[in-house]
Amino acid sequence: MSIKFFGQFLLEKGVITAEQLLAAVKVQQKKNLRFGDYARAKGQLTDNDIARLHAEQKRTDIMIGELAVKLKMLDQKQVDELLTMQENDRLFIGEALRQNGYISRDVLNRELDLFREDQRRYVPGVISVPAGFRDAESIKILADLTRKMLHRIAQLETKAGMGEMFNGEPMKNFAVVSISLSGGVDYEFVLSAPRKVAIAMASGFIGGDASGEPDDILADGVKEFCNITCGSVMARMAQKGKQVKITPPHEVAYPDGECNIVQGRNAVCYPFISTAGEISLILVEK
Amino acid sequence: MSKKKVLLVDDSAIIAKQLQEILDGSGDFEVVGQAKNGREGLELFSSLKPDIVCMDLVMPELDGLQTIRSIMSLDKSANIVVISAAGGVGDQVMEALNFGAKNVITKPFQPERVLEVLKGI
């Protein structure tokens, strides 16, 4: 059992084929407009405004609508209207599959019920912290910002799994990167990413397809991703009056195929599932 | 007009690569050296005498703050721009500006922002 998107769930169960899923995703992508598209269509934002908002969004921890209000590009009423329009128009994958004639309404309803049951322990949008950690708030901030940065830098939509106590050491992966936070937040931040995720991160930095880049550059992209994420944690904590220091990111070594970073300490692991593969965030209490 | 010489001091190869492409591609700047930590940065600053230094803050061996302080003690007119991942609000950034850094660019950055800042130096 793992976190899944509904389309993946249907595919794995053989309810739909891969071709049908891809076709439905295309319909979805065409139909589902972004916040900026709605604002542009209503003449409230120009292309330049939207580009500026996207650029600013990469540096901040704010939703695009909130940012537009902050920068006085839109007022709150306009943002609320645009968000409502976007939500009302949103085409979900199940509905896209039904509209394309790949599944019937009865099958859609039945499978949705089964999917919800299957995914009950994974709550998208909510970061939960298991009992036994002395600074649950910091853990939530670290996990939440990691997920947001995956979207903003690597353009990866993810689903976060429930945080679970982590025993042992992280498995070897394309890149396993660690940063030590101290001061207002006392945790070891460890991110494990497969190659495809590293490509997505590097692509976000170089502003183009990074799949042809050598492995050391891709791994460096993961390090820089961690650096920026922890930098955002510093900024968030500074707003709360807490000073945080971070070490430079480093790749965790696997000398004999194993690493020694958790060292039996209290740790929590969050899996983030994306189309590029699973990313694991492990936070180790120091 | 001759191109301004830029020294990059950043332990991140991908950020250095991105900056080099932006600067070399602009026609106004030329990246003359890259250092992976503050110690290398200091050595290259002395030997290359760049017009501008782009400096990361969080680096191994000698961090950005210490390096800025050392460079400013060597040359009070040095032009240093901080390339920061810390959201631009941290004490470190303020400290860097206090030490004499001229401006700050927050990672991840847009090419236009980098050129705008460096042209303003």
XYZ file of C-alpha atoms in Angstrom, chain B:
121
model
C 33.182 49.369 -23.205
C 35.053 46.451 -21.670
C 33.224 43.696 -19.871
C 33.194 43.726 -16.089
C 35.128 40.850 -14.552
C 33.103 38.707 -12.161
C 34.307 36.163 -9.604
C 31.787 33.541 -8.466
C 32.146 32.115 -4.965
C 29.571 29.369 -4.440
C 29.904 25.732 -3.425
C 26.960 24.853 -5.649
C 28.095 23.813 -9.138
C 24.594 24.216 -10.543
C 24.213 27.763 -9.241
C 27.697 28.669 -10.524
C 26.826 27.198 -13.922
C 23.554 29.108 -14.027
C 25.249 32.379 -13.054
C 28.033 31.870 -15.596
C 25.504 31.335 -18.390
C 23.537 34.436 -17.406
C 26.602 36.654 -17.065
C 28.649 35.434 -20.020
C 25.526 35.513 -22.192
C 24.753 39.129 -21.312
C 27.719 40.633 -23.162
C 28.332 43.009 -20.242
C 30.109 40.636 -17.876
C 32.775 37.984 -18.004
C 33.145 35.296 -15.361
C 36.902 35.187 -14.737
C 36.943 32.669 -11.907
C 34.908 30.278 -9.782
C 35.624 29.299 -6.186
C 33.897 26.542 -4.236
C 34.497 28.036 -0.790
C 35.585 31.222 0.893
C 39.247 30.249 1.102
C 39.487 29.701 -2.648
C 37.444 32.864 -3.133
C 39.954 34.937 -1.181
C 42.872 33.560 -3.182
C 41.145 34.202 -6.492
C 40.084 37.686 -5.413
C 43.723 38.604 -4.801
C 45.023 37.090 -8.023
C 42.194 37.984 -10.451
C 41.199 41.390 -9.060
C 37.575 41.114 -10.268
C 35.250 44.098 -10.593
C 32.420 42.206 -8.880
C 32.246 39.180 -6.547
C 29.059 37.086 -6.359
C 29.186 35.430 -2.955
C 27.174 32.598 -1.439
C 26.807 32.748 2.355
C 26.575 29.128 3.470
C 29.745 27.382 2.310
C 32.231 24.864 3.687
C 35.699 25.821 5.040
C 35.361 29.610 5.082
C 31.772 30.853 4.961
C 30.499 33.854 3.023
C 30.393 36.279 5.945
C 33.993 35.648 6.954
C 35.078 35.873 3.331
C 33.292 39.177 2.805
C 34.977 40.562 5.887
C 38.399 39.409 4.702
C 37.903 40.778 1.188
C 36.711 44.142 2.496
C 39.753 44.385 4.736
C 41.942 43.799 1.670
C 40.043 46.206 -0.544
C 37.483 48.624 0.893
C 36.116 49.368 -2.585
C 35.388 45.708 -3.435
C 31.983 45.160 -5.021
C 30.367 42.113 -3.434
C 26.880 40.844 -4.196
C 25.456 38.207 -1.854
C 23.710 35.253 -3.470
C 21.538 34.010 -0.619
C 19.196 31.086 -0.106
C 17.984 32.529 3.153
C 14.975 34.442 1.913
C 16.761 37.766 2.188
C 15.544 38.384 5.714
C 18.025 36.509 7.851
C 20.522 38.114 10.163
C 23.314 36.735 7.979
C 22.193 38.817 5.037
C 21.976 41.929 7.177
C 25.412 41.189 8.540
C 26.804 40.766 5.029
C 25.412 44.159 4.064
C 26.894 45.616 7.218
C 30.286 44.209 6.264
C 30.098 46.066 2.973
C 28.250 43.796 0.520
C 26.505 45.976 -2.054
C 23.354 43.998 -2.728
C 21.573 40.680 -2.308
C 20.099 38.256 -4.802
C 17.842 35.581 -3.345
C 17.974 32.035 -4.693
C 16.294 30.780 -6.789
C 16.742 33.829 -8.996
C 15.595 35.127 -12.345
C 18.310 36.062 -14.935
C 16.878 39.589 -15.265
C 17.220 40.125 -11.519
C 20.878 39.065 -11.572
C 21.725 41.396 -14.457
C 19.706 44.255 -12.976
C 21.604 44.016 -9.693
C 25.057 43.619 -11.225
C 24.507 46.466 -13.688
C 23.545 48.665 -10.757
C 26.971 48.176 -9.162
